């Protein structure tokens, strides 16, 4: 049996959403570290420093919400394809 392209797209979307959600939860679970000091490479002031941070909790939570929305959209694609296929079968029978 061949899987339709809409179903493949939905499954791919679900897999991408799961992967994104896994990464977001790892970022949320990481302990907060103090910012690291890095020398800035500017020609104006070679002694200046900038701060770099690990992914913050807020952006990780936003990523988690985006992954959940992506998963919901992918599930709706699969559901719509199944309904369309069911309608075609009902019409042709």
Coordinates of C-alpha atoms in Angstrom, one line a residue:
X1 CA 0.0 0.0 0.0
X2 CA 1.4 3.4 -1.0
X3 CA 1.2 6.3 1.5
X4 CA -0.1 9.5 -0.1
X5 CA 2.0 12.7 -0.2
X6 CA -0.3 14.5 2.2
X7 CA 0.1 11.8 4.8
X8 CA 3.9 11.8 4.2
X9 CA 3.9 15.6 4.7
X10 CA 1.9 15.2 7.9
X11 CA 4.1 12.5 9.3
X12 CA 7.2 14.6 8.4
X13 CA 5.7 17.6 10.1
X14 CA 5.0 15.5 13.3
X15 CA 8.5 14.2 13.3
X16 CA 10.0 17.7 12.9
X17 CA 7.7 19.0 15.7
X18 CA 8.8 16.2 18.0
X19 CA 12.4 16.9 17.3
X20 CA 12.0 20.7 17.9
X21 CA 10.1 20.0 21.1
X22 CA 12.8 17.6 22.4
X23 CA 15.4 20.3 21.8
X24 CA 13.3 23.0 23.5
X25 CA 12.8 20.9 26.6
X26 CA 16.5 20.2 26.8
X27 CA 17.2 23.9 26.6
X28 CA 14.6 24.6 29.3
X29 CA 16.1 21.9 31.6
X30 CA 19.7 23.2 31.3
X31 CA 20.9 25.0 34.3
X32 CA 21.3 28.7 33.8
X33 CA 24.9 29.6 33.5
X34 CA 26.4 33.1 34.0
X35 CA 27.3 34.9 30.8
X36 CA 30.8 34.3 29.4
X37 CA 33.0 37.2 28.6
X38 CA 34.3 37.3 25.1
X39 CA 36.7 39.8 23.5
X40 CA 34.9 41.9 20.9
X41 CA 36.7 42.1 17.6
X42 CA 36.1 45.8 16.8
X43 CA 38.7 48.1 15.5
X44 CA 37.4 51.0 17.7
X45 CA 38.3 49.4 21.1
X46 CA 40.3 46.2 21.1
X47 CA 39.9 45.8 24.9
X48 CA 36.1 45.8 24.9
X49 CA 34.2 42.6 25.8
X50 CA 30.8 41.3 25.0
X51 CA 28.6 38.8 26.8
X52 CA 27.4 35.6 25.3
X53 CA 24.6 33.5 26.8
X54 CA 23.3 30.0 26.4
X55 CA 19.8 29.8 25.1
X56 CA 17.5 31.5 27.6
X57 CA 14.4 29.9 29.1
X58 CA 12.0 32.3 27.4
X59 CA 13.2 31.6 23.9
X60 CA 13.2 27.8 24.7
X61 CA 9.6 28.0 25.9
X62 CA 8.6 30.0 22.7
X63 CA 10.3 27.3 20.6
X64 CA 8.3 24.6 22.5
X65 CA 5.0 26.4 21.8
X66 CA 6.0 26.7 18.1
X67 CA 6.7 23.0 18.0
X68 CA 3.4 22.2 19.6
X69 CA 1.6 24.4 17.0
X70 CA 3.6 22.7 14.2
X71 CA 2.6 19.3 15.5
X72 CA -1.1 20.3 15.7
X73 CA -1.0 21.6 12.2
X74 CA 0.6 18.4 10.9
X75 CA -2.1 16.3 12.7
X76 CA -4.8 18.4 11.0
X77 CA -3.1 17.8 7.6
X78 CA -3.3 14.0 8.2
X79 CA -6.9 14.3 9.5
X80 CA -8.0 16.3 6.4
X81 CA -6.4 13.8 4.1
X82 CA -8.1 11.0 5.8
X83 CA -11.5 12.7 5.5
X84 CA -10.9 13.5 1.8
X85 CA -10.0 9.8 1.2
X86 CA -13.0 8.7 3.1
X87 CA -15.3 10.9 1.0
X88 CA -13.7 9.6 -2.2
X89 CA -14.3 6.0 -1.1
X90 CA -17.9 6.8 -0.2
X91 CA -18.6 8.4 -3.5
X92 CA -17.0 5.7 -5.6
X93 CA -18.6 2.7 -3.8

